[in-house]
PDB file of C-alpha atoms in Angstrom:
ATOM      1  CA  MET A   1     -33.979  87.315   6.980  1.00  0.00           C
ATOM      2  CA  VAL A   2     -31.804  84.820   8.833  1.00  0.00           C
ATOM      3  CA  GLY A   3     -28.409  84.107   7.316  1.00  0.00           C
ATOM      4  CA  PHE A   4     -27.408  80.443   7.347  1.00  0.00           C
ATOM      5  CA  ASN A   5     -24.143  78.664   6.681  1.00  0.00           C
ATOM      6  CA  SER A   6     -25.033  76.630   3.616  1.00  0.00           C
ATOM      7  CA  THR A   7     -22.773  73.681   4.456  1.00  0.00           C
ATOM      8  CA  SER A   8     -23.874  72.961   8.000  1.00  0.00           C
ATOM      9  CA  PHE A   9     -27.221  74.753   8.365  1.00  0.00           C
ATOM     10  CA  HIS A  10     -25.998  77.005  11.149  1.00  0.00           C
ATOM     11  CA  PRO A  11     -27.215  80.589  11.446  1.00  0.00           C
ATOM     12  CA  ALA A  12     -24.510  83.188  10.926  1.00  0.00           C
ATOM     13  CA  THR A  13     -25.792  84.893  14.070  1.00  0.00           C
ATOM     14  CA  PHE A  14     -28.179  84.230  16.916  1.00  0.00           C
ATOM     15  CA  GLN A  15     -30.582  86.889  18.135  1.00  0.00           C
ATOM     16  CA  LEU A  16     -30.555  87.374  21.884  1.00  0.00           C
ATOM     17  CA  ALA A  17     -33.719  88.214  23.800  1.00  0.00           C
ATOM     18  CA  GLY A  18     -34.122  90.076  27.055  1.00  0.00           C
ATOM     19  CA  PHE A  19     -37.729  90.422  28.148  1.00  0.00           C
ATOM     20  CA  PRO A  20     -39.952  90.056  25.062  1.00  0.00           C
ATOM     21  CA  GLY A  21     -42.435  92.894  24.711  1.00  0.00           C
ATOM     22  CA  GLN A  22     -40.529  95.164  27.103  1.00  0.00           C
ATOM     23  CA  GLU A  23     -38.012  96.561  24.605  1.00  0.00           C
ATOM     24  CA  ALA A  24     -39.095 100.164  25.283  1.00  0.00           C
ATOM     25  CA  ALA A  25     -38.120  99.775  28.948  1.00  0.00           C
ATOM     26  CA  TYR A  26     -34.717  98.177  28.331  1.00  0.00           C
ATOM     27  CA  HIS A  27     -32.846 101.317  29.440  1.00  0.00           C
ATOM     28  CA  TRP A  28     -34.593 101.023  32.828  1.00  0.00           C
ATOM     29  CA  ILE A  29     -34.098  97.252  33.007  1.00  0.00           C
ATOM     30  CA  ALA A  30     -30.386  97.829  32.365  1.00  0.00           C
ATOM     31  CA  VAL A  31     -30.034  99.763  35.653  1.00  0.00           C
ATOM     32  CA  PRO A  32     -30.418  96.784  38.060  1.00  0.00           C
ATOM     33  CA  PHE A  33     -28.125  94.692  35.852  1.00  0.00           C
ATOM     34  CA  LEU A  34     -25.471  97.419  35.986  1.00  0.00           C
ATOM     35  CA  VAL A  35     -25.833  97.551  39.768  1.00  0.00           C
ATOM     36  CA  LEU A  36     -25.498  93.755  40.007  1.00  0.00           C
ATOM     37  CA  TYR A  37     -22.394  93.703  37.820  1.00  0.00           C
ATOM     38  CA  VAL A  38     -20.674  96.564  39.664  1.00  0.00           C
ATOM     39  CA  THR A  39     -21.515  94.999  43.035  1.00  0.00           C
ATOM     40  CA  ALA A  40     -20.280  91.557  41.959  1.00  0.00           C
ATOM     41  CA  MET A  41     -17.021  92.938  40.543  1.00  0.00           C
ATOM     42  CA  ALA A  42     -16.331  95.232  43.501  1.00  0.00           C
ATOM     43  CA  GLY A  43     -17.283  92.661  46.159  1.00  0.00           C
ATOM     44  CA  ASN A  44     -15.256  89.776  44.766  1.00  0.00           C
ATOM     45  CA  CYS A  45     -12.236  91.975  43.973  1.00  0.00           C
ATOM     46  CA  LEU A  46     -12.375  93.346  47.521  1.00  0.00           C
ATOM     47  CA  VAL A  47     -12.344  89.823  48.982  1.00  0.00           C
ATOM     48  CA  LEU A  48      -9.332  88.943  46.812  1.00  0.00           C
ATOM     49  CA  CYS A  49      -7.492  92.120  47.832  1.00  0.00           C
ATOM     50  CA  ILE A  50      -8.140  91.579  51.558  1.00  0.00           C
ATOM     51  CA  VAL A  51      -6.885  87.983  51.487  1.00  0.00           C
ATOM     52  CA  TRP A  52      -3.925  88.852  49.255  1.00  0.00           C
ATOM     53  CA  ALA A  53      -2.814  91.768  51.464  1.00  0.00           C
ATOM     54  CA  ASP A  54      -2.888  89.901  54.786  1.00  0.00           C
ATOM     55  CA  ARG A  55      -0.551  86.909  55.049  1.00  0.00           C
ATOM     56  CA  ARG A  56      -2.429  85.735  58.145  1.00  0.00           C
ATOM     57  CA  LEU A  57      -5.359  84.948  55.856  1.00  0.00           C
ATOM     58  CA  HIS A  58      -3.262  82.701  53.605  1.00  0.00           C
ATOM     59  CA  GLN A  59      -5.000  79.675  55.082  1.00  0.00           C
ATOM     60  CA  PRO A  60      -6.960  76.905  53.307  1.00  0.00           C
ATOM     61  CA  MET A  61     -10.418  78.365  54.090  1.00  0.00           C
ATOM     62  CA  TYR A  62      -9.543  81.763  52.628  1.00  0.00           C
ATOM     63  CA  LEU A  63      -7.673  80.319  49.653  1.00  0.00           C
ATOM     64  CA  PHE A  64     -10.801  78.374  48.718  1.00  0.00           C
ATOM     65  CA  LEU A  65     -12.780  81.593  49.214  1.00  0.00           C
ATOM     66  CA  CYS A  66     -10.433  83.268  46.707  1.00  0.00           C
ATOM     67  CA  MET A  67     -11.146  80.458  44.231  1.00  0.00           C
ATOM     68  CA  LEU A  68     -14.859  81.115  44.675  1.00  0.00           C
ATOM     69  CA  ALA A  69     -14.350  84.861  44.148  1.00  0.00           C
ATOM     70  CA  VAL A  70     -12.303  84.330  40.968  1.00  0.00           C
ATOM     71  CA  ASN A  71     -14.930  81.924  39.658  1.00  0.00           C
ATOM     72  CA  ASP A  72     -17.738  84.403  40.379  1.00  0.00           C
ATOM     73  CA  LEU A  73     -15.796  87.104  38.516  1.00  0.00           C
ATOM     74  CA  GLY A  74     -15.416  84.737  35.562  1.00  0.00           C
ATOM     75  CA  LEU A  75     -19.129  83.911  35.574  1.00  0.00           C
ATOM     76  CA  SER A  76     -20.060  87.602  35.655  1.00  0.00           C
ATOM     77  CA  LEU A  77     -17.641  88.486  32.855  1.00  0.00           C
ATOM     78  CA  SER A  78     -19.007  85.619  30.731  1.00  0.00           C
ATOM     79  CA  THR A  79     -22.469  87.164  30.574  1.00  0.00           C
ATOM     80  CA  LEU A  80     -21.616  90.868  30.868  1.00  0.00           C
ATOM     81  CA  PRO A  81     -20.947  91.736  27.168  1.00  0.00           C
ATOM     82  CA  THR A  82     -24.195  90.324  25.778  1.00  0.00           C
ATOM     83  CA  VAL A  83     -26.469  91.279  28.691  1.00  0.00           C
ATOM     84  CA  LEU A  84     -25.345  94.905  28.743  1.00  0.00           C
ATOM     85  CA  GLY A  85     -25.270  94.959  24.948  1.00  0.00           C
ATOM     86  CA  THR A  86     -28.890  93.800  24.842  1.00  0.00           C
ATOM     87  CA  PHE A  87     -30.314  96.072  27.535  1.00  0.00           C
ATOM     88  CA  CYS A  88     -28.113  99.164  27.192  1.00  0.00           C
ATOM     89  CA  PHE A  89     -27.540  99.353  23.432  1.00  0.00           C
ATOM     90  CA  HIS A  90     -30.269  97.088  21.970  1.00  0.00           C
ATOM     91  CA  PHE A  91     -27.484  95.083  20.295  1.00  0.00           C
ATOM     92  CA  THR A  92     -28.990  91.607  20.125  1.00  0.00           C
ATOM     93  CA  ASP A  93     -26.924  89.800  17.478  1.00  0.00           C
ATOM     94  CA  ILE A  94     -24.157  87.378  18.445  1.00  0.00           C
ATOM     95  CA  ALA A  95     -22.053  85.320  16.028  1.00  0.00           C
ATOM     96  CA  PHE A  96     -22.631  81.571  16.031  1.00  0.00           C
ATOM     97  CA  HIS A  97     -19.126  80.663  17.258  1.00  0.00           C
ATOM     98  CA  ALA A  98     -19.119  83.493  19.798  1.00  0.00           C
ATOM     99  CA  CYS A  99     -22.362  82.046  21.174  1.00  0.00           C
ATOM    100  CA  LEU A 100     -20.739  78.618  21.453  1.00  0.00           C
ATOM    101  CA  ALA A 101     -17.806  80.153  23.320  1.00  0.00           C
ATOM    102  CA  GLN A 102     -20.074  82.004  25.742  1.00  0.00           C
ATOM    103  CA  MET A 103     -22.092  78.849  26.340  1.00  0.00           C
ATOM    104  CA  PHE A 104     -18.881  76.951  27.144  1.00  0.00           C
ATOM    105  CA  PHE A 105     -17.691  79.530  29.673  1.00  0.00           C
ATOM    106  CA  ILE A 106     -21.067  80.001  31.389  1.00  0.00           C
ATOM    107  CA  HIS A 107     -21.577  76.263  31.921  1.00  0.00           C
ATOM    108  CA  SER A 108     -17.911  75.719  32.877  1.00  0.00           C
ATOM    109  CA  PHE A 109     -17.961  78.411  35.563  1.00  0.00           C
ATOM    110  CA  SER A 110     -21.293  77.067  36.867  1.00  0.00           C
ATOM    111  CA  PHE A 111     -19.834  73.561  37.161  1.00  0.00           C
ATOM    112  CA  MET A 112     -16.658  74.961  38.764  1.00  0.00           C
ATOM    113  CA  GLU A 113     -18.753  76.826  41.342  1.00  0.00           C
ATOM    114  CA  SER A 114     -20.259  73.514  42.396  1.00  0.00           C
ATOM    115  CA  GLY A 115     -16.811  71.889  42.596  1.00  0.00           C
ATOM    116  CA  ILE A 116     -15.386  74.744  44.674  1.00  0.00           C
ATOM    117  CA  LEU A 117     -18.308  74.465  47.104  1.00  0.00           C
ATOM    118  CA  VAL A 118     -17.428  70.767  47.498  1.00  0.00           C
ATOM    119  CA  ALA A 119     -13.795  71.702  48.203  1.00  0.00           C
ATOM    120  CA  MET A 120     -14.973  74.207  50.814  1.00  0.00           C
ATOM    121  CA  ALA A 121     -17.153  71.522  52.402  1.00  0.00           C
ATOM    122  CA  PHE A 122     -14.080  69.259  52.594  1.00  0.00           C
ATOM    123  CA  ASP A 123     -12.182  72.149  54.214  1.00  0.00           C
ATOM    124  CA  ARG A 124     -14.862  72.476  56.921  1.00  0.00           C
ATOM    125  CA  LEU A 125     -14.946  68.688  57.342  1.00  0.00           C
ATOM    126  CA  VAL A 126     -11.208  68.507  58.039  1.00  0.00           C
ATOM    127  CA  ALA A 127     -11.199  71.648  60.224  1.00  0.00           C
ATOM    128  CA  ILE A 128     -13.933  70.329  62.523  1.00  0.00           C
ATOM    129  CA  CYS A 129     -13.429  66.564  62.439  1.00  0.00           C
ATOM    130  CA  ASN A 130      -9.631  66.481  62.355  1.00  0.00           C
ATOM    131  CA  PRO A 131      -8.416  69.911  63.538  1.00  0.00           C
ATOM    132  CA  LEU A 132      -4.972  68.741  64.692  1.00  0.00           C
ATOM    133  CA  ARG A 133      -4.065  67.621  61.164  1.00  0.00           C
ATOM    134  CA  TYR A 134      -5.864  70.468  59.350  1.00  0.00           C
ATOM    135  CA  VAL A 135      -2.720  72.273  58.204  1.00  0.00           C
ATOM    136  CA  ALA A 136      -0.914  68.999  57.447  1.00  0.00           C
ATOM    137  CA  ILE A 137      -3.768  67.718  55.256  1.00  0.00           C
ATOM    138  CA  LEU A 138      -4.631  70.947  53.422  1.00  0.00           C
ATOM    139  CA  THR A 139      -1.164  72.056  52.358  1.00  0.00           C
ATOM    140  CA  ASN A 140      -0.731  74.697  49.649  1.00  0.00           C
ATOM    141  CA  PRO A 141       0.273  72.145  46.962  1.00  0.00           C
ATOM    142  CA  ARG A 142      -2.774  70.053  47.837  1.00  0.00           C
ATOM    143  CA  ILE A 143      -5.041  73.100  47.635  1.00  0.00           C
ATOM    144  CA  VAL A 144      -3.602  73.933  44.195  1.00  0.00           C
ATOM    145  CA  GLY A 145      -4.178  70.317  43.168  1.00  0.00           C
ATOM    146  CA  ILE A 146      -7.808  70.477  44.319  1.00  0.00           C
ATOM    147  CA  GLY A 147      -8.304  73.692  42.340  1.00  0.00           C
ATOM    148  CA  LEU A 148      -6.783  72.170  39.197  1.00  0.00           C
ATOM    149  CA  ALA A 149      -8.916  69.037  39.628  1.00  0.00           C
ATOM    150  CA  VAL A 150     -12.068  71.167  39.815  1.00  0.00           C
ATOM    151  CA  LEU A 151     -10.981  73.122  36.724  1.00  0.00           C
ATOM    152  CA  ILE A 152     -10.142  70.028  34.653  1.00  0.00           C
ATOM    153  CA  LYS A 153     -13.258  68.103  35.706  1.00  0.00           C
ATOM    154  CA  SER A 154     -15.598  71.002  34.939  1.00  0.00           C
ATOM    155  CA  THR A 155     -14.133  71.991  31.579  1.00  0.00           C
ATOM    156  CA  SER A 156     -13.860  68.370  30.430  1.00  0.00           C
ATOM    157  CA  MET A 157     -17.536  67.797  31.232  1.00  0.00           C
ATOM    158  CA  ILE A 158     -18.540  70.886  29.219  1.00  0.00           C
ATOM    159  CA  PHE A 159     -16.040  70.355  26.372  1.00  0.00           C
ATOM    160  CA  PRO A 160     -18.421  68.180  24.266  1.00  0.00           C
ATOM    161  CA  PHE A 161     -21.264  70.747  24.416  1.00  0.00           C
ATOM    162  CA  PRO A 162     -20.089  73.016  21.554  1.00  0.00           C
ATOM    163  CA  PHE A 163     -19.462  70.003  19.304  1.00  0.00           C
ATOM    164  CA  LEU A 164     -22.865  68.510  20.134  1.00  0.00           C
ATOM    165  CA  ILE A 165     -24.472  71.809  19.069  1.00  0.00           C
ATOM    166  CA  LYS A 166     -22.327  72.142  15.922  1.00  0.00           C
ATOM    167  CA  ARG A 167     -23.443  68.752  14.648  1.00  0.00           C
ATOM    168  CA  LEU A 168     -27.102  69.830  14.728  1.00  0.00           C
ATOM    169  CA  PRO A 169     -28.759  71.623  11.799  1.00  0.00           C
ATOM    170  CA  ILE A 170     -30.376  74.736  13.271  1.00  0.00           C
ATOM    171  CA  CYS A 171     -33.190  75.867  11.019  1.00  0.00           C
ATOM    172  CA  LYS A 172     -36.273  76.476  13.178  1.00  0.00           C
ATOM    173  CA  SER A 173     -35.235  79.971  14.190  1.00  0.00           C
ATOM    174  CA  ASN A 174     -32.218  81.926  15.380  1.00  0.00           C
ATOM    175  CA  VAL A 175     -33.929  83.649  18.332  1.00  0.00           C
ATOM    176  CA  LEU A 176     -32.736  82.618  21.802  1.00  0.00           C
ATOM    177  CA  SER A 177     -34.730  82.991  25.023  1.00  0.00           C
ATOM    178  CA  HIS A 178     -32.169  84.959  27.023  1.00  0.00           C
ATOM    179  CA  ALA A 179     -29.549  87.680  26.684  1.00  0.00           C
ATOM    180  CA  TYR A 180     -26.846  84.995  26.793  1.00  0.00           C
ATOM    181  CA  CYS A 181     -26.243  81.552  25.266  1.00  0.00           C
ATOM    182  CA  LEU A 182     -27.060  78.256  26.976  1.00  0.00           C
ATOM    183  CA  HIS A 183     -26.847  74.696  25.666  1.00  0.00           C
ATOM    184  CA  SER A 184     -30.534  73.893  26.203  1.00  0.00           C
ATOM    185  CA  ASP A 185     -31.595  77.164  24.582  1.00  0.00           C
ATOM    186  CA  MET A 186     -29.530  76.575  21.446  1.00  0.00           C
ATOM    187  CA  MET A 187     -30.508  72.907  21.272  1.00  0.00           C
ATOM    188  CA  ARG A 188     -34.252  73.654  21.104  1.00  0.00           C
ATOM    189  CA  LEU A 189     -33.718  75.487  17.791  1.00  0.00           C
ATOM    190  CA  ALA A 190     -32.454  72.347  16.049  1.00  0.00           C
ATOM    191  CA  CYS A 191     -34.566  70.612  13.431  1.00  0.00           C
ATOM    192  CA  ALA A 192     -32.958  67.199  14.038  1.00  0.00           C
ATOM    193  CA  ASP A 193     -32.914  64.520  16.719  1.00  0.00           C
ATOM    194  CA  THR A 194     -31.435  65.969  19.937  1.00  0.00           C
ATOM    195  CA  THR A 195     -31.472  62.722  21.939  1.00  0.00           C
ATOM    196  CA  VAL A 196     -27.661  62.638  22.295  1.00  0.00           C
ATOM    197  CA  ASN A 197     -27.616  66.237  23.505  1.00  0.00           C
ATOM    198  CA  ASN A 198     -30.411  65.549  25.991  1.00  0.00           C
ATOM    199  CA  ILE A 199     -28.789  62.400  27.365  1.00  0.00           C
ATOM    200  CA  TYR A 200     -25.315  63.904  27.694  1.00  0.00           C
ATOM    201  CA  GLY A 201     -26.687  67.143  29.154  1.00  0.00           C
ATOM    202  CA  LEU A 202     -28.632  65.174  31.776  1.00  0.00           C
ATOM    203  CA  PHE A 203     -25.581  63.001  32.511  1.00  0.00           C
ATOM    204  CA  ALA A 204     -23.272  66.021  32.912  1.00  0.00           C
ATOM    205  CA  THR A 205     -25.767  67.790  35.180  1.00  0.00           C
ATOM    206  CA  LEU A 206     -26.428  64.780  37.417  1.00  0.00           C
ATOM    207  CA  PHE A 207     -22.760  63.751  37.514  1.00  0.00           C
ATOM    208  CA  THR A 208     -21.727  67.259  38.549  1.00  0.00           C
ATOM    209  CA  TYR A 209     -24.517  68.766  40.629  1.00  0.00           C
ATOM    210  CA  GLY A 210     -25.850  65.414  41.852  1.00  0.00           C
ATOM    211  CA  LEU A 211     -22.536  63.983  43.101  1.00  0.00           C
ATOM    212  CA  ASP A 212     -21.318  67.345  44.399  1.00  0.00           C
ATOM    213  CA  SER A 213     -24.467  68.004  46.414  1.00  0.00           C
ATOM    214  CA  MET A 214     -24.366  64.428  47.766  1.00  0.00           C
ATOM    215  CA  PHE A 215     -20.783  64.894  48.950  1.00  0.00           C
ATOM    216  CA  ILE A 216     -21.680  68.201  50.603  1.00  0.00           C
ATOM    217  CA  ILE A 217     -24.637  66.590  52.412  1.00  0.00           C
ATOM    218  CA  LEU A 218     -22.493  63.650  53.587  1.00  0.00           C
ATOM    219  CA  SER A 219     -19.795  66.066  54.771  1.00  0.00           C
ATOM    220  CA  TYR A 220     -22.280  67.975  56.894  1.00  0.00           C
ATOM    221  CA  ILE A 221     -23.749  64.781  58.328  1.00  0.00           C
ATOM    222  CA  LYS A 222     -20.235  63.871  59.484  1.00  0.00           C
ATOM    223  CA  ILE A 223     -19.654  67.430  60.746  1.00  0.00           C
ATOM    224  CA  LEU A 224     -22.943  67.391  62.659  1.00  0.00           C
ATOM    225  CA  LYS A 225     -22.087  64.065  64.315  1.00  0.00           C
ATOM    226  CA  THR A 226     -18.725  65.457  65.398  1.00  0.00           C
ATOM    227  CA  VAL A 227     -20.216  68.698  66.691  1.00  0.00           C
ATOM    228  CA  LEU A 228     -22.910  66.895  68.701  1.00  0.00           C
ATOM    229  CA  SER A 229     -20.200  64.820  70.378  1.00  0.00           C
ATOM    230  CA  ILE A 230     -18.571  67.986  71.767  1.00  0.00           C
ATOM    231  CA  ALA A 231     -19.417  68.439  75.450  1.00  0.00           C
ATOM    232  CA  SER A 232     -19.270  72.230  75.600  1.00  0.00           C
ATOM    233  CA  HIS A 233     -22.308  74.089  74.257  1.00  0.00           C
ATOM    234  CA  GLU A 234     -20.185  77.132  73.404  1.00  0.00           C
ATOM    235  CA  GLN A 235     -17.690  75.045  71.443  1.00  0.00           C
ATOM    236  CA  ARG A 236     -20.547  73.475  69.485  1.00  0.00           C
ATOM    237  CA  LEU A 237     -21.847  76.904  68.497  1.00  0.00           C
ATOM    238  CA  THR A 238     -18.346  78.074  67.585  1.00  0.00           C
ATOM    239  CA  ALA A 239     -17.788  75.043  65.358  1.00  0.00           C
ATOM    240  CA  LEU A 240     -21.162  75.413  63.645  1.00  0.00           C
ATOM    241  CA  ASN A 241     -20.670  79.158  63.207  1.00  0.00           C
ATOM    242  CA  THR A 242     -17.622  78.511  61.002  1.00  0.00           C
ATOM    243  CA  CYS A 243     -19.937  76.642  58.594  1.00  0.00           C
ATOM    244  CA  ILE A 244     -22.725  79.241  58.318  1.00  0.00           C
ATOM    245  CA  SER A 245     -21.174  81.176  55.434  1.00  0.00           C
ATOM    246  CA  HIS A 246     -20.579  78.015  53.431  1.00  0.00           C
ATOM    247  CA  ILE A 247     -24.085  76.689  54.076  1.00  0.00           C
ATOM    248  CA  CYS A 248     -25.549  80.006  52.872  1.00  0.00           C
ATOM    249  CA  ALA A 249     -23.372  79.876  49.730  1.00  0.00           C
ATOM    250  CA  VAL A 250     -24.474  76.289  49.017  1.00  0.00           C
ATOM    251  CA  LEU A 251     -28.170  77.167  49.395  1.00  0.00           C
ATOM    252  CA  LEU A 252     -27.711  80.301  47.310  1.00  0.00           C
ATOM    253  CA  PHE A 253     -26.226  78.222  44.504  1.00  0.00           C
ATOM    254  CA  TYR A 254     -28.340  75.070  44.527  1.00  0.00           C
ATOM    255  CA  VAL A 255     -31.819  76.421  45.354  1.00  0.00           C
ATOM    256  CA  PRO A 256     -32.118  78.474  42.108  1.00  0.00           C
ATOM    257  CA  ILE A 257     -30.799  75.499  40.102  1.00  0.00           C
ATOM    258  CA  VAL A 258     -33.471  73.216  41.562  1.00  0.00           C
ATOM    259  CA  ALA A 259     -36.141  75.904  41.113  1.00  0.00           C
ATOM    260  CA  VAL A 260     -35.235  76.452  37.443  1.00  0.00           C
ATOM    261  CA  ALA A 261     -35.143  72.676  36.784  1.00  0.00           C
ATOM    262  CA  VAL A 262     -38.557  72.130  38.435  1.00  0.00           C
ATOM    263  CA  MET A 263     -40.015  75.108  36.596  1.00  0.00           C
ATOM    264  CA  HIS A 264     -38.827  73.872  33.214  1.00  0.00           C
ATOM    265  CA  ARG A 265     -40.061  70.353  33.952  1.00  0.00           C
ATOM    266  CA  PHE A 266     -43.410  71.011  35.626  1.00  0.00           C
ATOM    267  CA  GLY A 267     -44.096  74.742  35.361  1.00  0.00           C
ATOM    268  CA  LYS A 268     -45.863  74.851  32.010  1.00  0.00           C
ATOM    269  CA  ASN A 269     -48.425  77.293  33.399  1.00  0.00           C
ATOM    270  CA  VAL A 270     -45.806  79.559  34.963  1.00  0.00           C
ATOM    271  CA  PRO A 271     -45.612  82.926  33.115  1.00  0.00           C
ATOM    272  CA  HIS A 272     -42.678  83.115  30.721  1.00  0.00           C
ATOM    273  CA  VAL A 273     -41.357  86.267  32.381  1.00  0.00           C
ATOM    274  CA  VAL A 274     -41.070  84.383  35.710  1.00  0.00           C
ATOM    275  CA  GLN A 275     -39.019  81.641  34.040  1.00  0.00           C
ATOM    276  CA  ILE A 276     -36.732  84.276  32.532  1.00  0.00           C
ATOM    277  CA  LEU A 277     -36.338  86.022  35.896  1.00  0.00           C
ATOM    278  CA  MET A 278     -35.433  82.743  37.645  1.00  0.00           C
ATOM    279  CA  SER A 279     -32.779  82.060  35.011  1.00  0.00           C
ATOM    280  CA  TYR A 280     -31.269  85.494  35.644  1.00  0.00           C
ATOM    281  CA  VAL A 281     -31.368  84.905  39.410  1.00  0.00           C
ATOM    282  CA  TYR A 282     -29.487  81.633  38.907  1.00  0.00           C
ATOM    283  CA  LEU A 283     -26.597  83.382  37.089  1.00  0.00           C
ATOM    284  CA  PHE A 284     -26.496  86.868  38.583  1.00  0.00           C
ATOM    285  CA  VAL A 285     -27.428  86.754  42.267  1.00  0.00           C
ATOM    286  CA  THR A 286     -24.802  84.238  43.419  1.00  0.00           C
ATOM    287  CA  PRO A 287     -21.726  86.315  42.363  1.00  0.00           C
ATOM    288  CA  VAL A 288     -23.267  89.343  44.085  1.00  0.00           C
ATOM    289  CA  LEU A 289     -24.218  87.748  47.402  1.00  0.00           C
ATOM    290  CA  ASN A 290     -21.273  85.376  47.961  1.00  0.00           C
ATOM    291  CA  PRO A 291     -18.818  88.156  48.925  1.00  0.00           C
ATOM    292  CA  VAL A 292     -21.540  89.821  51.013  1.00  0.00           C
ATOM    293  CA  ILE A 293     -22.216  86.596  52.932  1.00  0.00           C
ATOM    294  CA  TYR A 294     -18.534  85.952  53.639  1.00  0.00           C
ATOM    295  CA  SER A 295     -17.889  89.585  54.549  1.00  0.00           C
ATOM    296  CA  VAL A 296     -20.763  89.624  57.040  1.00  0.00           C
ATOM    297  CA  LYS A 297     -20.418  86.141  58.543  1.00  0.00           C
ATOM    298  CA  THR A 298     -16.614  85.702  58.558  1.00  0.00           C
ATOM    299  CA  LYS A 299     -15.073  87.633  61.464  1.00  0.00           C
ATOM    300  CA  GLU A 300     -11.602  87.931  59.932  1.00  0.00           C
ATOM    301  CA  ILE A 301     -12.873  89.270  56.586  1.00  0.00           C
ATOM    302  CA  ARG A 302     -15.351  91.580  58.305  1.00  0.00           C
ATOM    303  CA  GLY A 303     -12.713  92.992  60.656  1.00  0.00           C
ATOM    304  CA  ARG A 304     -10.218  93.738  57.906  1.00  0.00           C
ATOM    305  CA  LEU A 305     -12.938  95.243  55.731  1.00  0.00           C
ATOM    306  CA  GLN A 306     -13.995  97.559  58.564  1.00  0.00           C
ATOM    307  CA  ARG A 307     -10.385  98.653  59.143  1.00  0.00           C
ATOM    308  CA  ARG A 308      -9.967  99.395  55.427  1.00  0.00           C
ATOM    309  CA  LEU A 309     -13.168 101.446  55.344  1.00  0.00           C
ATOM    310  CA  MET A 310     -12.174 103.379  58.467  1.00  0.00           C
ATOM    311  CA  GLY A 311      -8.722 103.980  57.026  1.00  0.00           C
ATOM    312  CA  THR A 312     -10.273 105.294  53.795  1.00  0.00           C
ATOM    313  CA  ARG A 313     -12.516 107.721  55.706  1.00  0.00           C
ATOM    314  CA  ARG A 314      -9.516 109.101  57.551  1.00  0.00           C
TER     315      ARG A 314
END
């Protein structure tokens, strides 16, 4: 029996769902999630420690990388309690207001990830197109200001979401589609007009992901023009090589978002389990692979990581 708040028609709790029909295998499903969480935590903490310990890495590119690592840690920690609770302990209930809070943090960190990727694109733009003024343009106070701007923009865009959900009477069900709370998932349970939620959700998504991706594309068009104007073939490759890690991070972030959006819009015949898996990929794979990409493709990070590992073996 679902308990409802009699004054606002909100359920006292939501029921989280992992993979419907696979409850008997949850202890096995929990294993890859545990591996993903441990890898994400260890990888991002290692990147932070390497940059923090070496003052030579206190440069704009690596400071933005630290922002990305902190954001990925926040995104992982936002989903960790309910995902592990669902799969490890079969604890599927979450309080209404706790669900709102988790929704706020998940969407905020997702929006911040997009903003940080834009900042990193700007960093590459300045480094390649205006290298002589790179340090003068990207000073530490300016980097802090960019980080605060990303934080304020992202949280302010998500701030209305909990209130838009609270105004809706939720009486269809209290069962969510995932092991965590999302705005669209909670909204579908409402038995009232959700036009405002739909319009604002679409606006927030397009304003954030749409404008951010457009700026990243324009930045790389400018970067490509500058690189092609360089006479030396080796210098061209060197300049482009500094962008590889960022390009991989951008694709890793935006491709699952586009895939999930297309699947929800046009994939009515796609099996439900595939839709669930794509949603998990969108939230869990990025925090795991970002530190791997930057550790492999960034010479300075890779070199210091190798020295640390060799020092540990000794």
